[in-house]
mmCIF file of C-alpha atoms and ligand atoms in Angstrom:
data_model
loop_
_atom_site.group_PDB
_atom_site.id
_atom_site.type_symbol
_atom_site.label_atom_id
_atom_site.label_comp_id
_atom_site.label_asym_id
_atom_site.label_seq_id
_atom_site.Cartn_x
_atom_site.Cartn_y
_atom_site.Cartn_z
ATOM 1 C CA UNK D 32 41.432 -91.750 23.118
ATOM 2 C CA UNK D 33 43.096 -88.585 21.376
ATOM 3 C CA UNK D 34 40.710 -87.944 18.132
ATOM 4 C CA UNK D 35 42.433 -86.640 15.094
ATOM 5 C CA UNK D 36 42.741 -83.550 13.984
ATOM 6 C CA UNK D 37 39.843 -83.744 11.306
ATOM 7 C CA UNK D 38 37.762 -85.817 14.101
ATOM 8 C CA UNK D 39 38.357 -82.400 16.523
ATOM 9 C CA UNK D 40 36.173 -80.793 14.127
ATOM 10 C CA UNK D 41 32.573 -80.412 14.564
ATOM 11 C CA UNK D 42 30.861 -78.658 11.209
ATOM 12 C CA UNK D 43 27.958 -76.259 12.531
ATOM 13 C CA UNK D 44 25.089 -76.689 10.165
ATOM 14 C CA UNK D 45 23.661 -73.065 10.708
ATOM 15 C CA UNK D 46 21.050 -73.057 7.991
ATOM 16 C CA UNK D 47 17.426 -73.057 7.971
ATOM 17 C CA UNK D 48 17.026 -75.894 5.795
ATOM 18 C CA UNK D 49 17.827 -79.445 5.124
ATOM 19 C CA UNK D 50 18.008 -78.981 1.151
ATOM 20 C CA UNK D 51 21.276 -76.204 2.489
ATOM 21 C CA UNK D 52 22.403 -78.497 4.858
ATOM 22 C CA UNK D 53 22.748 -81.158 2.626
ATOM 23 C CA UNK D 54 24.432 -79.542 0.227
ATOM 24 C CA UNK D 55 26.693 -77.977 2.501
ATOM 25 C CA UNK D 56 27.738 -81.097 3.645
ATOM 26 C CA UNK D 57 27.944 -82.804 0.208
ATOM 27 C CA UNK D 58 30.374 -79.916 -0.053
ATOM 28 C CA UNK D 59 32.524 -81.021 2.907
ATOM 29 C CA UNK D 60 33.222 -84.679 1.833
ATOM 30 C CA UNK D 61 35.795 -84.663 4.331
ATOM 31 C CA UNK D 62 34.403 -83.412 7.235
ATOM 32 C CA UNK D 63 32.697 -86.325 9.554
ATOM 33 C CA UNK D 64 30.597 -84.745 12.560
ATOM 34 C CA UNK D 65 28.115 -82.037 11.580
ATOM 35 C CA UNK D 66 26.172 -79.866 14.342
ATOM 36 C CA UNK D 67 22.333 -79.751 14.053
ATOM 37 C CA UNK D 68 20.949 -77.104 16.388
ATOM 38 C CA UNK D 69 17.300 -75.455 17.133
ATOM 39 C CA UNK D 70 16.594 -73.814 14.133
ATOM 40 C CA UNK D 71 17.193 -76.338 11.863
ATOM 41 C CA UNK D 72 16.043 -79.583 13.725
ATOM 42 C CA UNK D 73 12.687 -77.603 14.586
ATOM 43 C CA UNK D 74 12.209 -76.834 10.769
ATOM 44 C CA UNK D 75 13.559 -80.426 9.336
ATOM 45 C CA UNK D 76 12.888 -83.001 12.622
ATOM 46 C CA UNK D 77 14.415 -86.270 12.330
ATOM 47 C CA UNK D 78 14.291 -86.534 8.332
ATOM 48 C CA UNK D 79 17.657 -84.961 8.552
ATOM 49 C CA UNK D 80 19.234 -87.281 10.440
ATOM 50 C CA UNK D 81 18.466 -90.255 7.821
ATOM 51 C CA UNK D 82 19.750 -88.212 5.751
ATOM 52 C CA UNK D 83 23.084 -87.460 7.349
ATOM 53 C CA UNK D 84 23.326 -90.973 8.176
ATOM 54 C CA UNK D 85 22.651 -92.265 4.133
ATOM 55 C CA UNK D 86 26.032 -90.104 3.810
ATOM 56 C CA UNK D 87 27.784 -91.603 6.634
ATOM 57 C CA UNK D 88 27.937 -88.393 8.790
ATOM 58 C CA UNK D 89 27.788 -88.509 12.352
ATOM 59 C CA UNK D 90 25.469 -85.810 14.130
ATOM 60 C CA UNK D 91 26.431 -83.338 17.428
ATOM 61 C CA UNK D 92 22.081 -82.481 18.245
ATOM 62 C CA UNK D 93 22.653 -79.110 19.831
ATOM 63 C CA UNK D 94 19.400 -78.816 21.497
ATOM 64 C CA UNK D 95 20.511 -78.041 24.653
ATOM 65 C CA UNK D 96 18.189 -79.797 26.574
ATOM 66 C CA UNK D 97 16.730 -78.624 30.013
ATOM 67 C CA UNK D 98 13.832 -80.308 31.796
ATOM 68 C CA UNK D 99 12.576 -83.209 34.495
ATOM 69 C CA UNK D 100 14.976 -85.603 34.863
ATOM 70 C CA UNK D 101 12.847 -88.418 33.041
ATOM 71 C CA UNK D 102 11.544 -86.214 29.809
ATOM 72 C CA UNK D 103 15.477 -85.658 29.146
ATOM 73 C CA UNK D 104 16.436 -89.325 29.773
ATOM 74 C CA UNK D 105 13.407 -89.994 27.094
ATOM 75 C CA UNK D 106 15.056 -87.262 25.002
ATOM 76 C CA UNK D 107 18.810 -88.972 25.124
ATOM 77 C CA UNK D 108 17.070 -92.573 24.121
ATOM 78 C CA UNK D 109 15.324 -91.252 21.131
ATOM 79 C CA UNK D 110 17.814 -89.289 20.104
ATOM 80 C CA UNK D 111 19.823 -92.221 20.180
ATOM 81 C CA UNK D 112 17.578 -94.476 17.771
ATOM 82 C CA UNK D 113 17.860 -92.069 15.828
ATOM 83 C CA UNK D 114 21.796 -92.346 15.776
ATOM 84 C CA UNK D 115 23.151 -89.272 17.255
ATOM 85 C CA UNK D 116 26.221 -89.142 18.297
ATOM 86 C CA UNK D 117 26.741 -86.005 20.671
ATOM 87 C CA UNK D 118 23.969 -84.087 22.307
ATOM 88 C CA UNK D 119 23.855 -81.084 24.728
ATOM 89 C CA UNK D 120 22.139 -80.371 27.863
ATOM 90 C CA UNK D 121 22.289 -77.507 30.523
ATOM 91 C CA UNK D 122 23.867 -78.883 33.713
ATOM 92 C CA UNK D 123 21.427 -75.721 35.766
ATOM 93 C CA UNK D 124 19.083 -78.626 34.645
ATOM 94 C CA UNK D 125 20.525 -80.386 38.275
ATOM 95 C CA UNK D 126 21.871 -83.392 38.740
ATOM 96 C CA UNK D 127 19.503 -85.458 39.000
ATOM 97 C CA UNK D 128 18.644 -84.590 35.106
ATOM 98 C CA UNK D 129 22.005 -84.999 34.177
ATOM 99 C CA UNK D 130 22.572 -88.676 35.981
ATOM 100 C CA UNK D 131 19.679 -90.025 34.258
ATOM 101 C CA UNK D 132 20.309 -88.493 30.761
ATOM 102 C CA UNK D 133 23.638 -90.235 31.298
ATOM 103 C CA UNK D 134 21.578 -93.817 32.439
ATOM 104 C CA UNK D 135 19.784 -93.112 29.987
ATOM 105 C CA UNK D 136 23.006 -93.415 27.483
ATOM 106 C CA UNK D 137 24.684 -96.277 29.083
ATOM 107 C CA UNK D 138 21.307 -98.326 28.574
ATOM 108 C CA UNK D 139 20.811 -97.385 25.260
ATOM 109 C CA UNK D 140 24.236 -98.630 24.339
ATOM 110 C CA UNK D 141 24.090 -101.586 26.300
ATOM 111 C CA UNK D 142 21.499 -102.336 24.533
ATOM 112 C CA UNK D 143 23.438 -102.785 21.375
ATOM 113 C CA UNK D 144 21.838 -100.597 19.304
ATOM 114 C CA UNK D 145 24.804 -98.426 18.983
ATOM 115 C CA UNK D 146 27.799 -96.146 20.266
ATOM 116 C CA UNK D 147 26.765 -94.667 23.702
ATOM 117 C CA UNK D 148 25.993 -91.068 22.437
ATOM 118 C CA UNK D 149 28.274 -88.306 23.996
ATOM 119 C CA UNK D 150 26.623 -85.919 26.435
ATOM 120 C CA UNK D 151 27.721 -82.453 26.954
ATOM 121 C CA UNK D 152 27.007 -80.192 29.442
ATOM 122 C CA UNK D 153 26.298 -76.420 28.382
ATOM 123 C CA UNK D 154 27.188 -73.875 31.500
ATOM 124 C CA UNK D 155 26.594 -70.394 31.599
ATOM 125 C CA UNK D 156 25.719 -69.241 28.071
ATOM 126 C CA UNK D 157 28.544 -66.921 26.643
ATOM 127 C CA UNK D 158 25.075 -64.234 26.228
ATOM 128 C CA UNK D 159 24.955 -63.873 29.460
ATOM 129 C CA UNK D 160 26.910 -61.955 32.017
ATOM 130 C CA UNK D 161 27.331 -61.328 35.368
ATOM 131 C CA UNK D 162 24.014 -59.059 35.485
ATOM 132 C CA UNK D 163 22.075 -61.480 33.893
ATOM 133 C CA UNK D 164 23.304 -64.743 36.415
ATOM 134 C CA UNK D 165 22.147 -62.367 39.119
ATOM 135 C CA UNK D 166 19.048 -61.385 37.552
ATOM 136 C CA UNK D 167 17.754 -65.228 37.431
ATOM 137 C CA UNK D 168 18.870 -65.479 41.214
ATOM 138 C CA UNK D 169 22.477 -67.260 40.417
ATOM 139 C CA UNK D 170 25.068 -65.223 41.619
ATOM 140 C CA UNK D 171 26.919 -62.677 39.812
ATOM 141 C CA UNK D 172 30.500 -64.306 39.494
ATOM 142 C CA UNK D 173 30.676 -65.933 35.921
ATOM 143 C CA UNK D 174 33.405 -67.912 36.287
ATOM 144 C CA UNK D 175 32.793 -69.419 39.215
ATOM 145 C CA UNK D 176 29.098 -70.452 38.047
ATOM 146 C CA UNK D 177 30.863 -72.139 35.338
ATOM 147 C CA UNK D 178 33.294 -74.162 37.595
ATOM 148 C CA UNK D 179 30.582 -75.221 39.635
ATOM 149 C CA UNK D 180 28.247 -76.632 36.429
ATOM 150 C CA UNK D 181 31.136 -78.157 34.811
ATOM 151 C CA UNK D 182 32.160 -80.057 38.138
ATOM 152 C CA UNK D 183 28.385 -81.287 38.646
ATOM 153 C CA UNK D 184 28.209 -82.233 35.126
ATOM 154 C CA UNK D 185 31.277 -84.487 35.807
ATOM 155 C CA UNK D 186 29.895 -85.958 39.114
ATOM 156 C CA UNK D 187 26.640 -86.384 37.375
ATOM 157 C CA UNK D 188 28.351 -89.122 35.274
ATOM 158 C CA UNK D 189 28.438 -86.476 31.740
ATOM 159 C CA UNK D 190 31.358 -87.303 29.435
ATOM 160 C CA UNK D 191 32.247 -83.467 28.877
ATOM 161 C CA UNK D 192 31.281 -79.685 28.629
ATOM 162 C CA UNK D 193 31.187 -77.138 26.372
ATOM 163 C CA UNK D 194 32.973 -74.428 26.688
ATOM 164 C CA UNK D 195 34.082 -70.730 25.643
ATOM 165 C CA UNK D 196 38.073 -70.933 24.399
ATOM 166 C CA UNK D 197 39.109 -69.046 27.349
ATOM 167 C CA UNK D 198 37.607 -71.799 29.503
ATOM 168 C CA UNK D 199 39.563 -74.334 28.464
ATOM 169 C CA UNK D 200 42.452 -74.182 30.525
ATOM 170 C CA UNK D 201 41.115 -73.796 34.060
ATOM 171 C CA UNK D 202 38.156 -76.236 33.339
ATOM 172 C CA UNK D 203 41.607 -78.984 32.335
ATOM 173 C CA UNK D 204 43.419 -77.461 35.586
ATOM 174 C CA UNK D 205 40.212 -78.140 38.032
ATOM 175 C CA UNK D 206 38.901 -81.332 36.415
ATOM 176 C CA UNK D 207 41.950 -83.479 34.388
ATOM 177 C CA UNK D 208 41.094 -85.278 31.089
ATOM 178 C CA UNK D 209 38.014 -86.904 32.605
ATOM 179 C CA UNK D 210 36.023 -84.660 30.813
ATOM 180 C CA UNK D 211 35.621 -83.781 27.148
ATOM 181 C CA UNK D 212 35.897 -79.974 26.190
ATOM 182 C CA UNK D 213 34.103 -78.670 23.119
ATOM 183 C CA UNK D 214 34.850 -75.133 22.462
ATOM 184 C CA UNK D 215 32.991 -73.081 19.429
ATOM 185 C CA UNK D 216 34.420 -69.028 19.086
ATOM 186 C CA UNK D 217 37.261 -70.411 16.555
ATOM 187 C CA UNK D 218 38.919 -68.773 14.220
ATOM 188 C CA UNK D 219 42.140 -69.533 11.568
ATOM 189 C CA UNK D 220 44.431 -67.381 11.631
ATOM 190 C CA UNK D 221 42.992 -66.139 8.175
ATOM 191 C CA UNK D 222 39.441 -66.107 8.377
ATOM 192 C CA UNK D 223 37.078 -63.044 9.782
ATOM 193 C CA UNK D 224 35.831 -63.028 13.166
ATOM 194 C CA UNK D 225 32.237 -61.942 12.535
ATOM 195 C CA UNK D 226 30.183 -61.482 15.285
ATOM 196 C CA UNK D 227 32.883 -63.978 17.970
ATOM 197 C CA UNK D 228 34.543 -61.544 20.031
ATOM 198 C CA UNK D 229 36.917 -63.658 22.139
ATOM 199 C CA UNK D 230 38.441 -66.422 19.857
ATOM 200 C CA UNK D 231 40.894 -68.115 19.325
ATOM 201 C CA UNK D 232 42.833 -70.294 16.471
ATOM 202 C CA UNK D 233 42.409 -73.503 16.263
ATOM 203 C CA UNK D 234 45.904 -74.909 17.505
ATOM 204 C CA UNK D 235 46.008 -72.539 20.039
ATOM 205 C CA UNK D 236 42.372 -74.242 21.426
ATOM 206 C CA UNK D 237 43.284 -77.450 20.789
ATOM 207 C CA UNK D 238 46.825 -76.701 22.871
ATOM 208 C CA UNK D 239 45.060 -75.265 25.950
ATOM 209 C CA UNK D 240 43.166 -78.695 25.883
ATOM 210 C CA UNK D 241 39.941 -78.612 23.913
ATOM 211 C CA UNK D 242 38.750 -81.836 22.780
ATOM 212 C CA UNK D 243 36.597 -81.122 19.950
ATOM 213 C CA UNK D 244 36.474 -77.677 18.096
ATOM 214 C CA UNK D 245 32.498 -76.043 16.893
ATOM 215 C CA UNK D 246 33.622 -74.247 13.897
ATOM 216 C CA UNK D 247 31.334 -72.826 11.520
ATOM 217 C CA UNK D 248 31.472 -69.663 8.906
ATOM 218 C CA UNK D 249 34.964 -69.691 8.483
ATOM 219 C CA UNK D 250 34.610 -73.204 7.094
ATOM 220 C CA UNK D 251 31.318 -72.980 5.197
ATOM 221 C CA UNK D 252 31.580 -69.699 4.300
ATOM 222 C CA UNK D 253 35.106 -70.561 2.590
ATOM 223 C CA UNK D 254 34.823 -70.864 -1.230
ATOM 224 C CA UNK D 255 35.963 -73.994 -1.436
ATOM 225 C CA UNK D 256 34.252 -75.561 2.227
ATOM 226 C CA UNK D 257 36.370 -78.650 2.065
ATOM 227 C CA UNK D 258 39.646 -76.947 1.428
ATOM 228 C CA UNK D 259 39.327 -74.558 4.109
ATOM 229 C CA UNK D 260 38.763 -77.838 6.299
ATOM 230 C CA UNK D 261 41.617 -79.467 5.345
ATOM 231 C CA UNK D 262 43.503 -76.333 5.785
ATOM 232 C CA UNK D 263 42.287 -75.941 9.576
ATOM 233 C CA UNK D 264 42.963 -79.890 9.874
ATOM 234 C CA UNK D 265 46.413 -79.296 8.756
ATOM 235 C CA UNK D 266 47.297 -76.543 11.029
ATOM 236 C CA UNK D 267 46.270 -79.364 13.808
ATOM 237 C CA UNK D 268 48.553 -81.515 12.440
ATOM 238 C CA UNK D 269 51.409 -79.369 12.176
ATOM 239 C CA UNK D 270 50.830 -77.923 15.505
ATOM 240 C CA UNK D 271 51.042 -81.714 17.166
ATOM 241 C CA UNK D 272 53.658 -81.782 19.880
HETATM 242 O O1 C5P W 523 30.136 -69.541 12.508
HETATM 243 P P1 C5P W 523 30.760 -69.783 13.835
HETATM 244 O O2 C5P W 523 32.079 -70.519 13.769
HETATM 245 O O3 C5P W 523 30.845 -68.537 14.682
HETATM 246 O O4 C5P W 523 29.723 -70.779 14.546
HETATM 247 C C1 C5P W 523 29.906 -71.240 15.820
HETATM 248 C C2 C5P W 523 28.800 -72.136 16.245
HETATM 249 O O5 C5P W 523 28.944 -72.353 17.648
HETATM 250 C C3 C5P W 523 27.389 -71.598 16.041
HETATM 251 O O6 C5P W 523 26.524 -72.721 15.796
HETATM 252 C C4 C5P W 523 27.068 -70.960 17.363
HETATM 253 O O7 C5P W 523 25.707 -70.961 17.657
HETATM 254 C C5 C5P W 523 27.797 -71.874 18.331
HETATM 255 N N1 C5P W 523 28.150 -71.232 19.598
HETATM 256 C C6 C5P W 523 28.947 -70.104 19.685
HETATM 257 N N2 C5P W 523 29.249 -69.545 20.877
HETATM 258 C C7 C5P W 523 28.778 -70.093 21.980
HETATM 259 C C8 C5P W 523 27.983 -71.222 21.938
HETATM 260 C C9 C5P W 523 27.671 -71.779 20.694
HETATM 261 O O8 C5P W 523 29.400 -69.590 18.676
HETATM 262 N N3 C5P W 523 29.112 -69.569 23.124
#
């Protein structure tokens, strides 16, 4: 199912704290799925998520998991009870890891405590280039790497990937709309791009194919959080075919 424009977009919550993180999303009142990654789910654990929950946010835990097939599987179900709703792992993780995070999943929803939670497969970091693959013994060639990963996440039963923008459009050409693409490195047309070097605009993402967009300083950074999200959610709109 299409999401809608304001479901494309996934908040990142890149703050060391949960007393900023809440407020940051008591300043986005219309903003549902938030991002929760290392540094602040290593400072604030679990808390957070009741917390998120009590304000009827759903959470994207951006751990990026990477370890024996039955440690992540154990890592999916707990994650789940504690009502995520997508999580990350790194396909190099094999796909043996990957099928049972993605058991794992299925179980935990059949179980009926829940929505199966989303799991997304992280590739080839966009830190690392073509040096650093070969360095760690994985070839040189990117791109490639990144085809492969994303079509053993897919086989491994993952529901998407996540991606760099210009990603998108050969990761739709090589593997359809079976799998979901989230894509961080966006930027409106008016806001700074910092540190991203290769962005792109939110319609112009969402029109190569991307799923679900990461978007974070140009949103909380805004004055007025919530307007700037309902201006990027508008551009989506307006941008609909
Ligand atoms: O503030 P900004 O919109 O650049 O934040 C983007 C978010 O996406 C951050 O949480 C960042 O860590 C994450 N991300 C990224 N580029 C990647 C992977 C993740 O910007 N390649």
């Amino acid at each position: 199912m299409t999401p809608s424009p304001a479901d494309r977009i996934i908040i990142a919550l890149d703050v060391p704290t949960k007393e900023e993180g809440i407020a940051l999303v008591g300043r986005l009142a219309d903003a549902r799925t938030f991002k929760v990654g290392l540094e602040l789910f290593t400072a604030e654990g679990p808390a957070l998520f009741r917390k998120l929950k009590a304000l009827r946010k759903d959470i994207f835990l951006d751990l990026k998991l990477h370890d024996i097939p039955n440690t992540v599987a154990g890592a999916v179900r707990s994650a789940h009870r504690h009502g995520v709703q997508m999580m990350t792992l790194h396909t190099s993780g094999g796909r043996e890891m990957m099928a049972k995070a993605a058991e794992a999943a299925k179980a935990a929803a059949d179980a009926g405590t829940g929505p199966k939670p989303i799991l997304l497969g992280v590739t080839v970091l966009t830190s690392l280039k073509g040096s650093d693959l070969e360095e760690v013994g994985m070839g040189s060639d990117v791109a490639s790497q990144v085809l492969r990963l994303a079509g053993l996440a897919k086989a491994a039963g993952l529901d998407g990937v996540v991606c760099s923008p210009q990603e998108i459009e050969v990761l739709r050409k090589e593997y359809g709309r079976e799998l979901a693409i989230v894509t961080p490195g966006i930027r409106p047309a008016w806001a700074a791009a910092q540190d991203q070097k290769r962005i792109m605009t939110p319609a112009e993402a969402v029109a190569k194919g991307a799923d679900y967009l990461v978007i974070g300083r140009p949103i909380t950074g805004a004055p007025s959080p919530n307007e700037a999200f309902l201006r990027i959610v508008e551009e989506l709109d307006q941008s609909r075919p």
